Coordinates of C-alpha atoms in Angstrom, one line a residue:
X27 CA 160.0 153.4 157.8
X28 CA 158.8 156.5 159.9
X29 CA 155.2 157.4 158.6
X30 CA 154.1 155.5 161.4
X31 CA 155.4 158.2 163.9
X32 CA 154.3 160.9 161.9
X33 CA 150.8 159.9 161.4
X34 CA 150.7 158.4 165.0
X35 CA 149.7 154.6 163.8
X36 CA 151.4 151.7 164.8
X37 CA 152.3 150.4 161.7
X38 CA 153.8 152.6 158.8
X39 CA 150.5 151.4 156.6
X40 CA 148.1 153.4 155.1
X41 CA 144.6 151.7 153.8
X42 CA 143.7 153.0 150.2
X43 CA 140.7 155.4 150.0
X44 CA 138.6 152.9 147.7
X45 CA 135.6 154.4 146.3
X46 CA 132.2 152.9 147.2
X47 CA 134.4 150.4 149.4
X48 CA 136.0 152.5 152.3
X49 CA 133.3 153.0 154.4
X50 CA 133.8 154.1 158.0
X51 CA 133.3 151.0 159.9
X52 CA 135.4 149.3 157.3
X53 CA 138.3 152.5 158.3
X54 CA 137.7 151.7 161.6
X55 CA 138.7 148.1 161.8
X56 CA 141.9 149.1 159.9
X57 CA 142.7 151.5 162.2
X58 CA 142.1 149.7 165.6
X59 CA 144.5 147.2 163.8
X60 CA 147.2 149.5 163.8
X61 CA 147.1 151.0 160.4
X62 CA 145.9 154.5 158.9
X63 CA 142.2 153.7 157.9
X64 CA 140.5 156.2 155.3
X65 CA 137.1 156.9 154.6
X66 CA 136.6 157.3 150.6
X67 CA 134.6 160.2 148.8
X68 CA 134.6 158.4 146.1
X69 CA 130.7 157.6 145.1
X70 CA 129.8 159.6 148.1
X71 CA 128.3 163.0 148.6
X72 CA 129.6 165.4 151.1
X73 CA 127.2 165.0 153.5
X74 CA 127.7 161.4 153.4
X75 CA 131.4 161.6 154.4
X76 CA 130.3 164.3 157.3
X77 CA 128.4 161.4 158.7
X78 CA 131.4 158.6 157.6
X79 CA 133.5 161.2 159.8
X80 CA 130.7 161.5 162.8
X81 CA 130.7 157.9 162.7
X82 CA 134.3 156.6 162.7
X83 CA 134.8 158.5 165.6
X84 CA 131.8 156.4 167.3
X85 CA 134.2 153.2 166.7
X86 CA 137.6 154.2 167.3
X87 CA 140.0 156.9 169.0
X88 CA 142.8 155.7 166.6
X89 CA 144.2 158.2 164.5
X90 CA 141.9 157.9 160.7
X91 CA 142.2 159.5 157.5
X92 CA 139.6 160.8 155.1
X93 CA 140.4 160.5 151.5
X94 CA 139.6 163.4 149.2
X95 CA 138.9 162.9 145.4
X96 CA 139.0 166.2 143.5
X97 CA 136.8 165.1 141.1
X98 CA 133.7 164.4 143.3
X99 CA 131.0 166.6 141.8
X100 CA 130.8 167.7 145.3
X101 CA 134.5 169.2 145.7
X102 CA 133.6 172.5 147.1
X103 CA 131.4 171.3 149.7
X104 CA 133.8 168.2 150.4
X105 CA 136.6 171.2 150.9
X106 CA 134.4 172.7 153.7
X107 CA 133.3 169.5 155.1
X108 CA 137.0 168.2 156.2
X109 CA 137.7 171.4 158.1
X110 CA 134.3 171.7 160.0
X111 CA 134.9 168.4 161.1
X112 CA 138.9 169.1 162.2
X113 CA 139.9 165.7 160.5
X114 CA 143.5 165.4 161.2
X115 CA 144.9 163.8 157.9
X116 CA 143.0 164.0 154.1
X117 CA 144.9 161.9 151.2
X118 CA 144.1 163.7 148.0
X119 CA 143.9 162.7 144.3
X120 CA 142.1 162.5 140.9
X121 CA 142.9 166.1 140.5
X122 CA 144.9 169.4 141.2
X123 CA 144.2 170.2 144.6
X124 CA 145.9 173.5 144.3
X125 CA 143.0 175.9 145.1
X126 CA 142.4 173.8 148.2
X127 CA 145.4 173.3 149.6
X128 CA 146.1 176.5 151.6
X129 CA 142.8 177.0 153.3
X130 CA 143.0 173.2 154.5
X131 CA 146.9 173.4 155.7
X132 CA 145.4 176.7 157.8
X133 CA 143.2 174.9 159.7
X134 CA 145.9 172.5 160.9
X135 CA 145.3 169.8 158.8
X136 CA 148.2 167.3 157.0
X137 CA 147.5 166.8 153.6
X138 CA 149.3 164.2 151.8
X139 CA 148.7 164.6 148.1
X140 CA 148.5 161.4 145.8
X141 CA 150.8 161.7 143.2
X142 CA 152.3 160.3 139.7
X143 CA 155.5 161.7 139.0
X144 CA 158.7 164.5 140.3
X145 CA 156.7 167.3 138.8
X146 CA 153.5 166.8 140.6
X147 CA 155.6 165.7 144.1
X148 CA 157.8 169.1 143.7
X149 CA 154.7 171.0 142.9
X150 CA 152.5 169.6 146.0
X151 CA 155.5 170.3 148.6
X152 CA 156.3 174.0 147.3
X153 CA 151.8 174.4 148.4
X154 CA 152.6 172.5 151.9
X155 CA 151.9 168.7 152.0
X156 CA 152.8 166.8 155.0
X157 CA 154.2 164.0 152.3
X158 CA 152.9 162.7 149.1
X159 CA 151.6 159.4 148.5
X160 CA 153.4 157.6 145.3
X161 CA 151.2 155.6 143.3
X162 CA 152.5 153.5 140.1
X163 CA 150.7 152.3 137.4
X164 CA 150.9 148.2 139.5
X165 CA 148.2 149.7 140.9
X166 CA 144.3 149.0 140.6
X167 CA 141.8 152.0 140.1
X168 CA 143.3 155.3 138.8
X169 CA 146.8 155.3 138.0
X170 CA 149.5 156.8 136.3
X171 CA 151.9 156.2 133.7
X172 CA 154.9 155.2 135.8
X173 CA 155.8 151.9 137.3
X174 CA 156.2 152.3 141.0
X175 CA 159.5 150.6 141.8
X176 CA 161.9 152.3 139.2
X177 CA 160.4 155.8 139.8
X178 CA 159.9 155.6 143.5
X179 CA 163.8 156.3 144.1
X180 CA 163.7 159.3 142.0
X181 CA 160.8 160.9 144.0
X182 CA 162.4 160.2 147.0
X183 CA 165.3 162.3 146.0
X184 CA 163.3 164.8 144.5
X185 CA 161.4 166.1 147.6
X186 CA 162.3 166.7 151.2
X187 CA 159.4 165.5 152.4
X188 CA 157.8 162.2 153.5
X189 CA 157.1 159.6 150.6
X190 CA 154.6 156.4 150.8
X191 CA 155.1 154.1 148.1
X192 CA 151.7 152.8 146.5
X193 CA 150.6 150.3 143.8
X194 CA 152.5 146.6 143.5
X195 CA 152.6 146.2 147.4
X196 CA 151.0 143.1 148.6
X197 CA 153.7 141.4 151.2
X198 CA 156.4 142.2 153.1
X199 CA 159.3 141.5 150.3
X200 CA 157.5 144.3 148.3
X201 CA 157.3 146.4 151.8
X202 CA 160.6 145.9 152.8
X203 CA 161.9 146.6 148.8
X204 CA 159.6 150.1 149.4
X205 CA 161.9 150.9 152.6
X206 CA 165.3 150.2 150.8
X207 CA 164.3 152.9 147.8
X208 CA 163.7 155.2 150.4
X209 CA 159.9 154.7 151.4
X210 CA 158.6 156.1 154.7
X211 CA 155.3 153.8 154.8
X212 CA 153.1 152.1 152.3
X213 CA 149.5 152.3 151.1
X214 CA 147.7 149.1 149.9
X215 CA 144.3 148.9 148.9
X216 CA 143.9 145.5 146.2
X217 CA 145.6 143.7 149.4
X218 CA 142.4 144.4 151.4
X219 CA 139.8 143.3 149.3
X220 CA 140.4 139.3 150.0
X221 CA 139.6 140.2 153.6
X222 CA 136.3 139.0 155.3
X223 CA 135.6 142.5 156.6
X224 CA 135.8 144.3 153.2
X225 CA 131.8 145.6 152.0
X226 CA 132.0 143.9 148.6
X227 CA 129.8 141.6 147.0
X228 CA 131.2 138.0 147.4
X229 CA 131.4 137.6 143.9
X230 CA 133.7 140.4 143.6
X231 CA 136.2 138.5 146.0
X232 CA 136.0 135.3 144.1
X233 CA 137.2 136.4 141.0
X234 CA 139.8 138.4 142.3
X235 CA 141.0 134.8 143.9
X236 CA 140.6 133.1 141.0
X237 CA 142.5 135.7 138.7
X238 CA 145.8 134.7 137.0
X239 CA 148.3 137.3 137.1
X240 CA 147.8 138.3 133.4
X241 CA 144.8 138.9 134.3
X242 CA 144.8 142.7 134.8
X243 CA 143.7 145.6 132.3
X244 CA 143.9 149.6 131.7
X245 CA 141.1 150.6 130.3
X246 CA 140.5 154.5 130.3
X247 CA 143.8 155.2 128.3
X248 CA 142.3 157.5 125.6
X249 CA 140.0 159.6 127.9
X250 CA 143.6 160.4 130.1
X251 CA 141.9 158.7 133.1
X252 CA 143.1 155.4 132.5
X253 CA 141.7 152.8 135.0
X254 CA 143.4 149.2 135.9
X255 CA 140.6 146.2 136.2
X256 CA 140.6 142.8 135.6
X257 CA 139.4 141.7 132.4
X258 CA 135.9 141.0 131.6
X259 CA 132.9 142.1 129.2
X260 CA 132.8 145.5 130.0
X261 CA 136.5 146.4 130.0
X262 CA 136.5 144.1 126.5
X263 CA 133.7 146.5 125.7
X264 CA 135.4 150.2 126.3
X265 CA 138.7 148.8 125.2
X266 CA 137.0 147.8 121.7
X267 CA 135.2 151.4 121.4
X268 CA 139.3 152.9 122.4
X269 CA 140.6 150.9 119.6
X270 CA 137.8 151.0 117.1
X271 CA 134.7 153.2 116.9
X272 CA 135.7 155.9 119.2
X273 CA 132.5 156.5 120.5
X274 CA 133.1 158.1 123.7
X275 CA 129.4 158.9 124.6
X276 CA 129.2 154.6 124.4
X277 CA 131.9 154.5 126.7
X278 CA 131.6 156.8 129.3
X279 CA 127.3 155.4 129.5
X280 CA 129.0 152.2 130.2
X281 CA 131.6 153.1 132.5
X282 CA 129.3 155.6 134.8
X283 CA 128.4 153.4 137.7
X284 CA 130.8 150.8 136.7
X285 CA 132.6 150.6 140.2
X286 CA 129.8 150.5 142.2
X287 CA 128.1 147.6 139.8
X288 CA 131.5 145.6 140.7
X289 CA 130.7 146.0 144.4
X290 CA 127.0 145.0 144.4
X291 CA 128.3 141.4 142.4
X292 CA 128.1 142.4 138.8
X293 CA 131.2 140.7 137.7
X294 CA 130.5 141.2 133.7
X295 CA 129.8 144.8 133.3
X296 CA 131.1 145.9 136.4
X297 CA 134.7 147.9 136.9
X298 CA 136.3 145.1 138.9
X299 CA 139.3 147.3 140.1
X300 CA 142.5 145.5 141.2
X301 CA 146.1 145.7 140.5
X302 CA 148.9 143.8 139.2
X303 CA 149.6 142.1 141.9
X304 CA 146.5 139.6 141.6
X305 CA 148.6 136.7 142.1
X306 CA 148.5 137.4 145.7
X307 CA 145.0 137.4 146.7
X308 CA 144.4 133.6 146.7
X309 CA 142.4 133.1 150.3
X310 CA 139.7 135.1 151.6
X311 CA 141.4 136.1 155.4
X312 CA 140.5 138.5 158.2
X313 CA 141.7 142.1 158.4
X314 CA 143.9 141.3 161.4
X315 CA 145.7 138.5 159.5
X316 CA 146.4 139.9 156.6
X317 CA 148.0 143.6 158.5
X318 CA 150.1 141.5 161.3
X319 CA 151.4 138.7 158.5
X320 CA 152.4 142.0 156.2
X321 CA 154.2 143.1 159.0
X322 CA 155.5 140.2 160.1
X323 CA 156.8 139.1 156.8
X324 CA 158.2 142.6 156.4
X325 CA 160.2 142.5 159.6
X326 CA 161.3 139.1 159.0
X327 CA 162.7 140.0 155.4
X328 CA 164.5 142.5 157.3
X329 CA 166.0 140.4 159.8
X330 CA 166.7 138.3 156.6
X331 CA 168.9 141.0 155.5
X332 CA 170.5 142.0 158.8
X333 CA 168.8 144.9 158.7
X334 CA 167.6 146.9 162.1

């Protein structure tokens, strides 16, 4: 894996942009660990990620990304915000980021575009990303339709450029499994939530710990934003209006809000995003631990497999 040399980290791992999660001193700690931390935009305004940026840079000369969700009502100003403040590396998703792409690549910075499938990853590297981020449907949040292991080969072969493997990695078998179908680097996000350092309600943690690995859900599937949570009232709720009364003013009253009521401790109507890989998150542990024993177990796997 080589996104670490690209991206100047010390480890070819990339910390998911979670909304209302991702703040800066969170970024931070990822990053003096070694790893490429991200400030979100999700749930944030762009004035709020100018001062996220301003204040990263108060707790760390590591190398940081700022993660940039088309969608934010805010886009336009976001745009603007990302160039005035010469970050070096923007992850991009929930959207086209088409009409954005040139004027960011012009002022020097490497944009590497989340994506779901060959079509968006041809389309992204024909506008000028620096690599694309894959993300399968394994993982929690927003996802696409595609499962991240079978497909990842064929977007490696599809592009010349870079490719980071997203959504089902949570040790170092799945890491080193990423590198053999032609990953350059990773990006985990469910993986972090367990730690100590990560801004969520303690609630939020326990019943991610005590989740079986059934317990995961996609709710979202009929308003083509489909959403992977673990199951509770509210995503029994706006799967039952999907299925049954179609009521999508119901649903989307419900789901407004839904991420960050999941973060403040509201376990019952709150979007409780995680992927599929639940199993895995069965102790609360530091950021440090949980980066050096995903490298460690990585680079053991490969010694495993007499691999250099």
């Amino acid at each position: 894996m080589n996104i670490n040399n690209i991206l100047n980290i010390k480890y070819p791992i990339i910390q998911g942009g979670m909304a209302h999660i991702s703040t800066a001193e969170f970024a931070a700690k990822v990053s003096e660990l070694g790893a490429l931390g991200q400030i979100a935009s999700g749930g944030f305004t762009a004035e709020q990620v100018r001062s996220g940026i301003k204040k990263i840079r108060t707790l760390t000369d590591k190398a940081f990304g700022v993660n940039v969700v088309i969608l934010n009502k805010d886009i336009d100003k976001l745009a603007e915000v990302v160039i005035e403040e010469k970050v070096d590396i923007i992850t991009v998703g929930a959207g086209n980021p088409k009409p954005y792409m040139k004027k960011w690549i012009d002022a020097g910075i490497r944009v590497i575009p989340i994506i779901a499938n060959i079509k968006m990853a041809k389309s992204v590297e024909a506008l000028g990303a620096s690599a694309v981020i894959f993300e399968g449907a394994e993982a929690g949040g927003h996802i696409g339709s595609l499962n991240t292991f079978p497909e990842l080969p064929a977007i490696v072969d599809s592009v010349n450029i870079p490719v980071i493997c997203a959504g089902g990695v949570y040790n170092g078998k799945h890491m080193f499994a990423a590198e053999v179908l032609g990953a350059s680097g990773v990006q985990i996000g469910s993986r972090l939530l367990v730690a100590e350092e990560t801004p969520i309600d303690e609630a939020y943690k326990k019943a991610l710990i005590e989740g079986k690995d059934s317990d995961t859900i996609v709710t979202g599937i009929t308003t083509k934003a489909p959403v992977r949570v673990i199951k509770n009232e509210l995503a029994k709720r706006l799967n039952e209006i999907e299925i049954g009364s179609k009521d999508m003013d119901e649903f989307f009253k419900l789901a407004t809000g839904s991420t960050k009521r999941a973060v403040d401790g509201d376990i019952d109507m709150g979007s409780i995003l995680c992927g599929q890989g639940i199993y895995y998150l069965n102790k609360i542990e530091s950021l440090k631990d949980i980066i050096e024993n995903l490298m460690k177990d990585y680079l053991q796997v490969k010694k495993t497999w007499n691999c250099n």
